[in-house]
PDB file of C-alpha atoms and ligand atoms in Angstrom:
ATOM      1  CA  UNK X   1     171.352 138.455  68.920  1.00 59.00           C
ATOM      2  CA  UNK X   2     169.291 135.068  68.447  1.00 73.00           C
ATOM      3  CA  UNK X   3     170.413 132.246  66.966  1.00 78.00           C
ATOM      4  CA  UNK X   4     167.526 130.301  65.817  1.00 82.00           C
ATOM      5  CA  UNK X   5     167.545 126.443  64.321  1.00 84.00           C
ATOM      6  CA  UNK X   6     165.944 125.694  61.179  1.00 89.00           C
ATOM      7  CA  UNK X   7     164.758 123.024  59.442  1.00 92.00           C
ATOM      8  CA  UNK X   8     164.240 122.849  55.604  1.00 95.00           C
ATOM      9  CA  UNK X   9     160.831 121.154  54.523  1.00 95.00           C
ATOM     10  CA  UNK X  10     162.521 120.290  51.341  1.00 95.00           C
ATOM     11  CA  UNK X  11     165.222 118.514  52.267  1.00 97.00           C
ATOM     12  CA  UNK X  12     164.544 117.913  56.246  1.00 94.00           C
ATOM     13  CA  UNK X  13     168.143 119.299  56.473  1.00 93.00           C
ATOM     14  CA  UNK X  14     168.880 121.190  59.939  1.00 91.00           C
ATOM     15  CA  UNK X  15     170.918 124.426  60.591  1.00 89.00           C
ATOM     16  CA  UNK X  16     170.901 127.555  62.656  1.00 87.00           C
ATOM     17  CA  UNK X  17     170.875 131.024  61.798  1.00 86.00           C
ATOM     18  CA  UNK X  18     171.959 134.277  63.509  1.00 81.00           C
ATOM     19  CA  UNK X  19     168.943 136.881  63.382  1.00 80.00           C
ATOM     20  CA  UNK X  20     169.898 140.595  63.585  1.00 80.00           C
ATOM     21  CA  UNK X  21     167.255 142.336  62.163  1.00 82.00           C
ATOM     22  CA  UNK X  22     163.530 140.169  62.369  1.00 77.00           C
ATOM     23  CA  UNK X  23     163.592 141.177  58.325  1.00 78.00           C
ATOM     24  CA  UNK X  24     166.880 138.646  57.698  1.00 81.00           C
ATOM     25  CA  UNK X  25     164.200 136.038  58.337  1.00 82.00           C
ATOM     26  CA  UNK X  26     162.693 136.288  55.166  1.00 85.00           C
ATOM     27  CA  UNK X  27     166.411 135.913  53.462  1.00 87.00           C
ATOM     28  CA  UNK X  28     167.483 132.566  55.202  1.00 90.00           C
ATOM     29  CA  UNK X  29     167.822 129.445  52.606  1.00 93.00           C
ATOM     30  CA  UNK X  30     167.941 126.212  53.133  1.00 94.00           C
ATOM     31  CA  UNK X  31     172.239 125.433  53.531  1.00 91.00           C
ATOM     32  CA  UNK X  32     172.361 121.879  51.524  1.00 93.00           C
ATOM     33  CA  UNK X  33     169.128 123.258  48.917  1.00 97.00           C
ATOM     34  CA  UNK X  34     168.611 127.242  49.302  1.00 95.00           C
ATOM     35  CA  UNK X  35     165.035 125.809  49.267  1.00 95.00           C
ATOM     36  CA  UNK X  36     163.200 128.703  51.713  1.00 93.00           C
ATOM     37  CA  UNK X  37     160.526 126.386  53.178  1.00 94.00           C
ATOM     38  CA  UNK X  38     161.959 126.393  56.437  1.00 92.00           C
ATOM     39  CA  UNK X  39     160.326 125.264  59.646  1.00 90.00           C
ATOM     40  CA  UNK X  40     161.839 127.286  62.743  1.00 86.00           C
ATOM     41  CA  UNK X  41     162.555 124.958  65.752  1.00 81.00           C
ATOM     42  CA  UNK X  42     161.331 126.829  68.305  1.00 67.00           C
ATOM     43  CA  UNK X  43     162.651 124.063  71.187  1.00 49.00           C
ATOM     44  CA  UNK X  44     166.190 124.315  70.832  1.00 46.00           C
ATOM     45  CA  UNK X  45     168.651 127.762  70.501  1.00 48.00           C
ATOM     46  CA  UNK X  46     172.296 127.245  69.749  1.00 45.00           C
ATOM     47  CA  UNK X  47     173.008 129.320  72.536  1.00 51.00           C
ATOM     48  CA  UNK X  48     172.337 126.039  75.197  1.00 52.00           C
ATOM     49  CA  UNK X  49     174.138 124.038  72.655  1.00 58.00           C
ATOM     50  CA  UNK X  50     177.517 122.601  75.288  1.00 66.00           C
ATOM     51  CA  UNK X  51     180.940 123.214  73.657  1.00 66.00           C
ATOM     52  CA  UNK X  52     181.210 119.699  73.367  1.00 69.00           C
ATOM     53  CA  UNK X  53     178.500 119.205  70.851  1.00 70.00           C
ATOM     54  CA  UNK X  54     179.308 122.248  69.418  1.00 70.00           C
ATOM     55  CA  UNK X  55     182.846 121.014  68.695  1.00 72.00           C
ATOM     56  CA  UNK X  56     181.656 117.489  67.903  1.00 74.00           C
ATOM     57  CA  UNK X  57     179.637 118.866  65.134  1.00 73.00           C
ATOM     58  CA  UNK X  58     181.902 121.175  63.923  1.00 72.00           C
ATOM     59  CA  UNK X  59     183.001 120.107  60.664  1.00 72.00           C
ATOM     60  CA  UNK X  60     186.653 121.828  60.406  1.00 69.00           C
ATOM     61  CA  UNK X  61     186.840 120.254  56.533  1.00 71.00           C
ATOM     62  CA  UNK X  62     183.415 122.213  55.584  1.00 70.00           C
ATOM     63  CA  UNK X  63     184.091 125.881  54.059  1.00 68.00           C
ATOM     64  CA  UNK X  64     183.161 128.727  56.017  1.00 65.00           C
ATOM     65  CA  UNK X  65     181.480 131.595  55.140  1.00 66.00           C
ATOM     66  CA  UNK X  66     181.367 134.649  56.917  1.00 64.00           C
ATOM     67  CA  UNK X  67     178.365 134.490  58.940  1.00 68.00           C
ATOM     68  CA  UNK X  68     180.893 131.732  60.829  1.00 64.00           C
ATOM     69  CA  UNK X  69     182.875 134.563  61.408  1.00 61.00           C
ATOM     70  CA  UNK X  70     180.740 136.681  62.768  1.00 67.00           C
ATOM     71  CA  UNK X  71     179.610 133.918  65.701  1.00 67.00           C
ATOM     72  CA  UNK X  72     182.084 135.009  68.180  1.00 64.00           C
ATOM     73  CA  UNK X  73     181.594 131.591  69.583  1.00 68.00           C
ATOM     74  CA  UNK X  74     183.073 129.822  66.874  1.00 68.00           C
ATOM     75  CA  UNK X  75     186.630 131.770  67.185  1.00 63.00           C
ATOM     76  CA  UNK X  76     189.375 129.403  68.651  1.00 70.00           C
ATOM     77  CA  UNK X  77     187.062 126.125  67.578  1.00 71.00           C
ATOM     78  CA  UNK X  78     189.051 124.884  64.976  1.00 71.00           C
ATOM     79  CA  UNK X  79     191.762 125.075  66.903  1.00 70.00           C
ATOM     80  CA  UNK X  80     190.510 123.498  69.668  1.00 72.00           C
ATOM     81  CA  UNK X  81     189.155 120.418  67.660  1.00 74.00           C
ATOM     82  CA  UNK X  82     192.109 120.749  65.745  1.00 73.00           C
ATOM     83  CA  UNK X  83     194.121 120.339  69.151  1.00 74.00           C
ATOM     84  CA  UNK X  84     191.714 117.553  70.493  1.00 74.00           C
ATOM     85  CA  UNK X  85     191.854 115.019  67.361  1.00 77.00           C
ATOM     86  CA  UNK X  86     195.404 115.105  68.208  1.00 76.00           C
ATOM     87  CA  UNK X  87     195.132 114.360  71.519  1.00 76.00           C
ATOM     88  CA  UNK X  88     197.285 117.168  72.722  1.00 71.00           C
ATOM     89  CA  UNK X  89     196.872 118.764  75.923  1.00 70.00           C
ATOM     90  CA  UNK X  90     195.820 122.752  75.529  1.00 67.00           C
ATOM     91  CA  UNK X  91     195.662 123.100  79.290  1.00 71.00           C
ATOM     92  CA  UNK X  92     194.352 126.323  80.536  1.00 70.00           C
ATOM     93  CA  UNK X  93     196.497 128.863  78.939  1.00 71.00           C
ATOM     94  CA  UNK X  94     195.112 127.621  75.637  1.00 67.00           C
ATOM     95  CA  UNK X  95     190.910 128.627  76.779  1.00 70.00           C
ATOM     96  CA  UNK X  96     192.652 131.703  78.357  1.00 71.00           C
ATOM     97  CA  UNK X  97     193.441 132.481  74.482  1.00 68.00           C
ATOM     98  CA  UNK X  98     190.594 131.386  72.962  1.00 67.00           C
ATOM     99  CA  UNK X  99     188.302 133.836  75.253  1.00 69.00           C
ATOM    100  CA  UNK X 100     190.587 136.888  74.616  1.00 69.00           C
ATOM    101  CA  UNK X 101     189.817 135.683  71.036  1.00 66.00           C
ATOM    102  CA  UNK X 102     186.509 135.561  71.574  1.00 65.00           C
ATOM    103  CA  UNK X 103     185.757 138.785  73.646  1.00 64.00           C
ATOM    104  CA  UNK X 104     187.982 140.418  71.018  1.00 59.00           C
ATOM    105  CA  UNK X 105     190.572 141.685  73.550  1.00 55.00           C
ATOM    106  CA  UNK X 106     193.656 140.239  71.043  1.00 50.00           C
ATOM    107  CA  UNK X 107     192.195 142.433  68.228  1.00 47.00           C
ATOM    108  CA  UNK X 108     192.409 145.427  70.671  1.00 48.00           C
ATOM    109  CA  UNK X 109     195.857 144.710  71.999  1.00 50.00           C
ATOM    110  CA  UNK X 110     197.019 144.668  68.037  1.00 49.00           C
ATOM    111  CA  UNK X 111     195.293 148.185  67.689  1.00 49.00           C
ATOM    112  CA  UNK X 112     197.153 149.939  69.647  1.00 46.00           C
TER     113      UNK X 112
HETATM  114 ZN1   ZN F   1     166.882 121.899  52.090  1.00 60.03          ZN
END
């Protein structure tokens, strides 16, 4: 599924959307002005974004909605900038988490 970066001719305001169907396209406002004059940036997909920027521009004070959710990627990010900005140490056992979080295997275990 492609995650494609938009920016608002309104506002000039930047954000990326997840694309499941091409018809969501049409649907996708502007975040900051639901204006839908949106310039696709063709250049740049989330998906080569590093962790690191992803967690430095994670904003774990700005409400999520559920298309957060459903970005796999994000699971275990709050936690980990969470961890970070308190300078603790999450060592390996802590990504080991976050990826069974991610890959949905903790979900499963709970299942059964
Ligand atoms: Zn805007």
């Amino acid at each position: 599924m492609p995650i494609y970066e938009y920016r608002c001719k309104r506002c000039n305001a930047e954000f990326s959307a997840l694309i499941i169907r091409s018809e969501d396209e049409s649907k996708i406002r502007c975040e900051r002005c639901t204006s839908t004059k949106l310039t696709r940036l063709l250049s740049r997909f989330s998906y080569h974004q590093s962790e690191d920027s992803r967690l430095r521009d994670f904003d774990p004070e700005k409400p999520r909605d559920d298309t957060f959710y459903k970005d796999s990627r994000n699971i275990g990010l709050w936690a980990k900038k969470r961890a970070k900005d308190l300078g603790a140490d999450l060592g390996p056992k802590f990504d080991e988490v976050v990826e069974r979080a991610r890959t949905g295997k903790i979900i499963d275990d709970y299942e059964k």
